[in-house]
């Protein structure tokens, strides 16, 4: 090495000694001169990305709720908690979330046991249909159920059941909300329990059977205790999802005059406008606190008697014997009642011009579909907005999750972990909370540009990016974990700098997992409602909330047609993703059997 | 090809020192093996040299260029160090030729020149015509060769090899050992070879660095390690070495660093090899199973009893317990068919042995 660079080294050292504190944060470049490395710059960009989209809005929310004038001021909180309406809504939220979680855990666990351990036939098809309700947007599910069980339901009439006219709709009640939330979250529990059953070492079951235990006894004494981690994980997911499920709570709860925290937020914000934001920030925090408390209780219960199992996972079968046929029959009847019944009601409603009209050759019409796709520009535009905004979010989040995943997998530091916790938190919080935070943060005009994102597509996209980074991150992380560290190190010792390594080695190897993450983000954003319901405006409308607006406006048949279109699009995309699954890592598409 | 110099290198994981005070110099074109049991710090040492870990103390220089020192850490991609990973780390989404040509592509070598260099690198490792294959289509030995070619093509200042034979079966190992020998001769590359297998280290290296517990125990040619271990650890580690206490060591006057010394082993007078120095009241002798032999009728010997006999084909391996030191089992080789039986008594003596230098002298020997 030349004398010149020796000199540079010496100079660099002097500089560092002059700035002892600063240099600790900046990795040193090749010659030792103070210069931030590319890695540092990329990490900085990620920090800004997550910081601006997720952390800053949430902090703004907390500040607005608890310290509006800069110092701690709990008077607003005290006033709201003391109000009977808020207390009632909070209590109702806790009650329906808990009750529906119990229902989902019972159904989901039973289904997972049947699929993983029994010798039931045609599992692949059944699992696909069983997971499907999870992919259907909840507002569409709610609409379908409302129409299926309404007094003028075509499907019920077809089945020969007639509810007397004038009776209150049976689903417009707390029980109805619990039932639909429970059914909606059953696949979530199913997936969590199935994952923990898939890790169960077969020897443990075989050893129990060799000790003389019958199938039911083995189930109770060996399988269920070892699957409890999955059951609790599923319960946590279900509770969070129920408490924040706007579609079902709004479509059933508002007509039933059964307030929950998120319907209360929605109604007050609609009635009072941005002036209600500080109150809504407090309600959002209440909801977040409720969920946090439930998660902590769940975590505490789940950790007790937690068992780690060692050994290789192997599929074991506990034969159903002569119960097989009845069990299969029950499984398919369950699907018919929970999937076919509501969807066929939705479909038949979409084919008539007025709700309650009998479906016959005379009344059959495609007018609703024509309206949705062609005549009503607002609906058509909402479809397109949802399509491109979901595509942009999915692509952005794929790239961000690859970069963030890289740091999480190989360069874990406190900063990187804080980033992960932030995006997990933004994902776990109900969409309505994220939306309130986004409004509070983005309401003021952006610096330099001088325009406000509020009321534009921009704020929806920003909230989507914040709330769904964790969705994209999960499969990407599991893909990165499969890549041997030495593959990157080999490129590094071959002289490749960070961006070159990332482009040539890491991105191609992790691409399938990131793509899987992107697909799931796209699918869940396309019909998204929880976040966008508070963010849409006449100028920026997505398709998810449109169903609710149509239903609220009395256009049930048009809402049904839009709902059917959404289901068709989801089914098409799921089929497409299944066709691509050969190139995707195993187990990332939730609806596929293992 | 430049030399590699480490000076007082240290690395901590949490509060535990994974490496401490490692100083050694590898000459240009030398083949050095780093040998030690698992957890001795040899992989940490390799990762420090490659730049994947940052040293907490000490310095690393490659040739004239300091790459690691207080406040200085040159990124791995800027070090020009080649590394062959234990699992080869071939990029599965690239062909063999793309793998080999990658460092040239990064450095901006034109495509035609790159192709030429790749082909000659493949030729060097005996894989001509394999360029278009995918790594998954190759056998373990072939992957190893591709990994080597990928490093050699970049003309690294130092080639680091991390247990490169650990994942190969026994037959391939012998072939690859010969291959490493040949490549080292033809390329003249400076190589640092990490292994836990002492047979590999002794067969390949011009010098071996023995490590334990994050410390460098001895750095010497294989023959010196075997015949003149610097410490108890090296003596026991290399070639099934054994130790016995000795008394009344009086070295004969000598101008060289090693000499002969008169001493007693278990009360029996012996004349054995020893480092030059002054007389000592006691110490330890290191020797190998073949050095322990039955005493001839006219020779002095110590009494021992055979506890077990194991048939080893060319010889019987006997475990014996000296009567003067029944808690120190010793191993020796006895000719098969000589009528030895378990439980029988024997008179034994040391035909050869090396008196260990006094403790503390070893650290001085390392620095040399």
PDB file of C-alpha atoms in Angstrom, chain A residues 181-351:
ATOM      1  CA  UNK A 181     -66.588 -13.177  14.298  1.00  0.00           C
ATOM      2  CA  UNK A 182     -66.032 -16.684  15.634  1.00  0.00           C
ATOM      3  CA  UNK A 183     -66.631 -18.292  12.242  1.00  0.00           C
ATOM      4  CA  UNK A 184     -64.474 -15.684  10.551  1.00  0.00           C
ATOM      5  CA  UNK A 185     -61.520 -16.357  12.870  1.00  0.00           C
ATOM      6  CA  UNK A 186     -61.836 -20.129  12.964  1.00  0.00           C
ATOM      7  CA  UNK A 187     -59.370 -20.537  10.039  1.00  0.00           C
ATOM      8  CA  UNK A 188     -56.843 -18.369  11.923  1.00  0.00           C
ATOM      9  CA  UNK A 189     -56.884 -20.736  14.890  1.00  0.00           C
ATOM     10  CA  UNK A 190     -56.872 -23.692  12.520  1.00  0.00           C
ATOM     11  CA  UNK A 191     -53.662 -22.456  10.855  1.00  0.00           C
ATOM     12  CA  UNK A 192     -51.880 -21.870  14.163  1.00  0.00           C
ATOM     13  CA  UNK A 193     -52.838 -25.247  15.613  1.00  0.00           C
ATOM     14  CA  UNK A 194     -52.026 -27.027  12.376  1.00  0.00           C
ATOM     15  CA  UNK A 195     -48.547 -25.484  12.393  1.00  0.00           C
ATOM     16  CA  UNK A 196     -47.858 -26.756  15.889  1.00  0.00           C
ATOM     17  CA  UNK A 197     -49.301 -30.200  15.101  1.00  0.00           C
ATOM     18  CA  UNK A 198     -47.079 -30.408  12.027  1.00  0.00           C
ATOM     19  CA  UNK A 199     -44.061 -30.124  14.309  1.00  0.00           C
ATOM     20  CA  UNK A 200     -45.277 -32.896  16.602  1.00  0.00           C
ATOM     21  CA  UNK A 201     -42.831 -35.822  16.632  1.00  0.00           C
ATOM     22  CA  UNK A 202     -44.675 -38.980  15.652  1.00  0.00           C
ATOM     23  CA  UNK A 203     -42.729 -41.106  18.124  1.00  0.00           C
ATOM     24  CA  UNK A 204     -44.483 -39.397  21.023  1.00  0.00           C
ATOM     25  CA  UNK A 205     -47.892 -40.507  19.783  1.00  0.00           C
ATOM     26  CA  UNK A 206     -46.644 -43.959  18.873  1.00  0.00           C
ATOM     27  CA  UNK A 207     -45.034 -44.398  22.289  1.00  0.00           C
ATOM     28  CA  UNK A 208     -48.369 -43.538  23.932  1.00  0.00           C
ATOM     29  CA  UNK A 209     -50.251 -45.986  21.740  1.00  0.00           C
ATOM     30  CA  UNK A 210     -47.656 -48.669  22.441  1.00  0.00           C
ATOM     31  CA  UNK A 211     -48.319 -48.028  26.132  1.00  0.00           C
ATOM     32  CA  UNK A 212     -51.905 -49.081  25.502  1.00  0.00           C
ATOM     33  CA  UNK A 213     -53.640 -45.699  25.088  1.00  0.00           C
ATOM     34  CA  UNK A 214     -56.555 -45.466  22.690  1.00  0.00           C
ATOM     35  CA  UNK A 215     -56.857 -42.643  20.115  1.00  0.00           C
ATOM     36  CA  UNK A 216     -59.057 -40.390  22.253  1.00  0.00           C
ATOM     37  CA  UNK A 217     -56.863 -40.928  25.286  1.00  0.00           C
ATOM     38  CA  UNK A 218     -53.740 -40.097  23.245  1.00  0.00           C
ATOM     39  CA  UNK A 219     -55.467 -36.983  21.952  1.00  0.00           C
ATOM     40  CA  UNK A 220     -56.279 -35.786  25.441  1.00  0.00           C
ATOM     41  CA  UNK A 221     -53.038 -36.732  27.180  1.00  0.00           C
ATOM     42  CA  UNK A 222     -50.363 -36.289  24.508  1.00  0.00           C
ATOM     43  CA  UNK A 223     -51.469 -34.400  21.404  1.00  0.00           C
ATOM     44  CA  UNK A 224     -53.453 -31.535  22.924  1.00  0.00           C
ATOM     45  CA  UNK A 225     -50.950 -30.719  25.687  1.00  0.00           C
ATOM     46  CA  UNK A 226     -48.173 -30.555  23.096  1.00  0.00           C
ATOM     47  CA  UNK A 227     -50.244 -28.436  20.725  1.00  0.00           C
ATOM     48  CA  UNK A 228     -51.173 -25.895  23.373  1.00  0.00           C
ATOM     49  CA  UNK A 229     -48.641 -23.355  22.113  1.00  0.00           C
ATOM     50  CA  UNK A 230     -50.482 -23.334  18.774  1.00  0.00           C
ATOM     51  CA  UNK A 231     -53.866 -23.086  20.459  1.00  0.00           C
ATOM     52  CA  UNK A 232     -52.795 -20.057  22.472  1.00  0.00           C
ATOM     53  CA  UNK A 233     -51.152 -18.429  19.475  1.00  0.00           C
ATOM     54  CA  UNK A 234     -54.373 -18.945  17.519  1.00  0.00           C
ATOM     55  CA  UNK A 235     -56.431 -17.524  20.371  1.00  0.00           C
ATOM     56  CA  UNK A 236     -54.249 -14.400  20.446  1.00  0.00           C
ATOM     57  CA  UNK A 237     -54.639 -13.879  16.709  1.00  0.00           C
ATOM     58  CA  UNK A 238     -58.361 -14.439  16.938  1.00  0.00           C
ATOM     59  CA  UNK A 239     -58.828 -11.959  19.780  1.00  0.00           C
ATOM     60  CA  UNK A 240     -56.881  -9.221  18.019  1.00  0.00           C
ATOM     61  CA  UNK A 241     -58.714  -9.861  14.773  1.00  0.00           C
ATOM     62  CA  UNK A 242     -62.155  -9.885  16.432  1.00  0.00           C
ATOM     63  CA  UNK A 243     -61.624  -6.713  18.426  1.00  0.00           C
ATOM     64  CA  UNK A 244     -60.555  -4.872  15.290  1.00  0.00           C
ATOM     65  CA  UNK A 245     -62.929  -6.445  12.780  1.00  0.00           C
ATOM     66  CA  UNK A 246     -64.792  -3.448  11.439  1.00  0.00           C
ATOM     67  CA  UNK A 247     -66.757  -5.169   8.672  1.00  0.00           C
ATOM     68  CA  UNK A 248     -68.722  -7.520  10.882  1.00  0.00           C
ATOM     69  CA  UNK A 249     -69.040  -5.209  13.883  1.00  0.00           C
ATOM     70  CA  UNK A 250     -70.327  -2.376  11.724  1.00  0.00           C
ATOM     71  CA  UNK A 251     -72.724  -4.256   9.448  1.00  0.00           C
ATOM     72  CA  UNK A 252     -74.318  -6.133  12.349  1.00  0.00           C
ATOM     73  CA  UNK A 253     -73.646  -3.881  15.326  1.00  0.00           C
ATOM     74  CA  UNK A 254     -74.857  -0.544  13.948  1.00  0.00           C
ATOM     75  CA  UNK A 255     -78.352  -1.765  12.992  1.00  0.00           C
ATOM     76  CA  UNK A 256     -78.476  -3.703  16.284  1.00  0.00           C
ATOM     77  CA  UNK A 257     -77.540  -0.541  18.218  1.00  0.00           C
ATOM     78  CA  UNK A 258     -74.797  -2.543  19.851  1.00  0.00           C
ATOM     79  CA  UNK A 259     -71.837  -0.154  20.111  1.00  0.00           C
ATOM     80  CA  UNK A 260     -68.278  -1.373  20.152  1.00  0.00           C
ATOM     81  CA  UNK A 261     -65.161   0.772  20.301  1.00  0.00           C
ATOM     82  CA  UNK A 262     -64.510   0.767  16.571  1.00  0.00           C
ATOM     83  CA  UNK A 263     -68.098   1.375  15.512  1.00  0.00           C
ATOM     84  CA  UNK A 264     -68.230   4.191  18.038  1.00  0.00           C
ATOM     85  CA  UNK A 265     -65.093   5.731  16.558  1.00  0.00           C
ATOM     86  CA  UNK A 266     -66.514   5.377  13.049  1.00  0.00           C
ATOM     87  CA  UNK A 267     -69.868   6.886  13.889  1.00  0.00           C
ATOM     88  CA  UNK A 268     -68.528   9.815  15.910  1.00  0.00           C
ATOM     89  CA  UNK A 269     -65.887  10.665  13.343  1.00  0.00           C
ATOM     90  CA  UNK A 270     -68.545  10.556  10.617  1.00  0.00           C
ATOM     91  CA  UNK A 271     -70.899  12.724  12.626  1.00  0.00           C
ATOM     92  CA  UNK A 272     -68.436  15.250  14.037  1.00  0.00           C
ATOM     93  CA  UNK A 273     -65.564  15.327  11.527  1.00  0.00           C
ATOM     94  CA  UNK A 274     -61.899  16.024  12.339  1.00  0.00           C
ATOM     95  CA  UNK A 275     -62.929  17.945  15.481  1.00  0.00           C
ATOM     96  CA  UNK A 276     -63.609  14.598  17.115  1.00  0.00           C
ATOM     97  CA  UNK A 277     -60.051  13.361  16.473  1.00  0.00           C
ATOM     98  CA  UNK A 278     -58.623  13.969  19.986  1.00  0.00           C
ATOM     99  CA  UNK A 279     -61.509  11.993  21.534  1.00  0.00           C
ATOM    100  CA  UNK A 280     -61.038   9.286  18.923  1.00  0.00           C
ATOM    101  CA  UNK A 281     -57.326   9.104  19.754  1.00  0.00           C
ATOM    102  CA  UNK A 282     -58.303   8.289  23.340  1.00  0.00           C
ATOM    103  CA  UNK A 283     -60.754   5.608  22.193  1.00  0.00           C
ATOM    104  CA  UNK A 284     -58.039   4.138  19.945  1.00  0.00           C
ATOM    105  CA  UNK A 285     -55.681   3.953  22.891  1.00  0.00           C
ATOM    106  CA  UNK A 286     -58.404   2.256  24.945  1.00  0.00           C
ATOM    107  CA  UNK A 287     -58.807  -0.329  22.209  1.00  0.00           C
ATOM    108  CA  UNK A 288     -55.045  -0.812  22.005  1.00  0.00           C
ATOM    109  CA  UNK A 289     -54.857  -1.167  25.790  1.00  0.00           C
ATOM    110  CA  UNK A 290     -57.681  -3.715  25.786  1.00  0.00           C
ATOM    111  CA  UNK A 291     -55.899  -5.793  23.164  1.00  0.00           C
ATOM    112  CA  UNK A 292     -52.541  -5.506  24.933  1.00  0.00           C
ATOM    113  CA  UNK A 293     -54.087  -6.665  28.194  1.00  0.00           C
ATOM    114  CA  UNK A 294     -55.706  -9.631  26.472  1.00  0.00           C
ATOM    115  CA  UNK A 295     -52.439 -10.555  24.753  1.00  0.00           C
ATOM    116  CA  UNK A 296     -50.548 -10.377  28.019  1.00  0.00           C
ATOM    117  CA  UNK A 297     -53.097 -12.567  29.763  1.00  0.00           C
ATOM    118  CA  UNK A 298     -52.953 -14.999  26.862  1.00  0.00           C
ATOM    119  CA  UNK A 299     -49.155 -15.005  26.937  1.00  0.00           C
ATOM    120  CA  UNK A 300     -49.139 -15.673  30.662  1.00  0.00           C
ATOM    121  CA  UNK A 301     -51.643 -18.515  30.403  1.00  0.00           C
ATOM    122  CA  UNK A 302     -49.848 -19.945  27.387  1.00  0.00           C
ATOM    123  CA  UNK A 303     -46.431 -19.932  29.004  1.00  0.00           C
ATOM    124  CA  UNK A 304     -47.558 -21.983  31.966  1.00  0.00           C
ATOM    125  CA  UNK A 305     -46.937 -25.686  31.312  1.00  0.00           C
ATOM    126  CA  UNK A 306     -45.400 -24.822  27.974  1.00  0.00           C
ATOM    127  CA  UNK A 307     -43.510 -27.788  26.581  1.00  0.00           C
ATOM    128  CA  UNK A 308     -40.785 -27.682  23.978  1.00  0.00           C
ATOM    129  CA  UNK A 309     -40.707 -30.871  21.978  1.00  0.00           C
ATOM    130  CA  UNK A 310     -37.568 -32.304  20.507  1.00  0.00           C
ATOM    131  CA  UNK A 311     -37.388 -34.762  17.694  1.00  0.00           C
ATOM    132  CA  UNK A 312     -38.253 -34.944  14.044  1.00  0.00           C
ATOM    133  CA  UNK A 313     -41.743 -34.133  12.918  1.00  0.00           C
ATOM    134  CA  UNK A 314     -43.534 -37.013  11.318  1.00  0.00           C
ATOM    135  CA  UNK A 315     -47.159 -37.399  10.316  1.00  0.00           C
ATOM    136  CA  UNK A 316     -49.099 -39.791  12.534  1.00  0.00           C
ATOM    137  CA  UNK A 317     -52.605 -41.000  11.809  1.00  0.00           C
ATOM    138  CA  UNK A 318     -55.183 -41.782  14.440  1.00  0.00           C
ATOM    139  CA  UNK A 319     -57.785 -43.716  12.453  1.00  0.00           C
ATOM    140  CA  UNK A 320     -61.397 -42.679  12.925  1.00  0.00           C
ATOM    141  CA  UNK A 321     -62.602 -46.243  12.320  1.00  0.00           C
ATOM    142  CA  UNK A 322     -66.326 -46.450  11.724  1.00  0.00           C
ATOM    143  CA  UNK A 323     -66.675 -42.794  12.754  1.00  0.00           C
ATOM    144  CA  UNK A 324     -64.931 -41.749   9.581  1.00  0.00           C
ATOM    145  CA  UNK A 325     -68.035 -41.435   7.412  1.00  0.00           C
ATOM    146  CA  UNK A 326     -70.087 -39.441   9.947  1.00  0.00           C
ATOM    147  CA  UNK A 327     -67.112 -37.176  10.624  1.00  0.00           C
ATOM    148  CA  UNK A 328     -66.603 -36.486   6.931  1.00  0.00           C
ATOM    149  CA  UNK A 329     -70.297 -35.815   6.509  1.00  0.00           C
ATOM    150  CA  UNK A 330     -70.242 -33.372   9.407  1.00  0.00           C
ATOM    151  CA  UNK A 331     -67.154 -31.600   8.007  1.00  0.00           C
ATOM    152  CA  UNK A 332     -68.775 -31.003   4.632  1.00  0.00           C
ATOM    153  CA  UNK A 333     -72.152 -30.015   6.093  1.00  0.00           C
ATOM    154  CA  UNK A 334     -70.301 -27.481   8.219  1.00  0.00           C
ATOM    155  CA  UNK A 335     -68.765 -26.003   5.070  1.00  0.00           C
ATOM    156  CA  UNK A 336     -72.140 -25.970   3.331  1.00  0.00           C
ATOM    157  CA  UNK A 337     -73.706 -24.078   6.239  1.00  0.00           C
ATOM    158  CA  UNK A 338     -70.904 -21.594   6.815  1.00  0.00           C
ATOM    159  CA  UNK A 339     -69.676 -21.002   3.273  1.00  0.00           C
ATOM    160  CA  UNK A 340     -72.168 -22.139   0.649  1.00  0.00           C
ATOM    161  CA  UNK A 341     -75.274 -20.840   2.426  1.00  0.00           C
ATOM    162  CA  UNK A 342     -74.140 -17.224   2.860  1.00  0.00           C
ATOM    163  CA  UNK A 343     -72.368 -17.033  -0.478  1.00  0.00           C
ATOM    164  CA  UNK A 344     -75.327 -18.402  -2.400  1.00  0.00           C
ATOM    165  CA  UNK A 345     -77.564 -15.883  -0.618  1.00  0.00           C
ATOM    166  CA  UNK A 346     -75.192 -13.124  -1.614  1.00  0.00           C
ATOM    167  CA  UNK A 347     -75.113 -14.367  -5.168  1.00  0.00           C
ATOM    168  CA  UNK A 348     -78.873 -14.696  -5.518  1.00  0.00           C
ATOM    169  CA  UNK A 349     -79.395 -11.220  -4.052  1.00  0.00           C
ATOM    170  CA  UNK A 350     -76.972  -9.826  -6.595  1.00  0.00           C
ATOM    171  CA  UNK A 351     -79.161 -11.178  -9.374  1.00  0.00           C
TER     172      UNK A 351
END
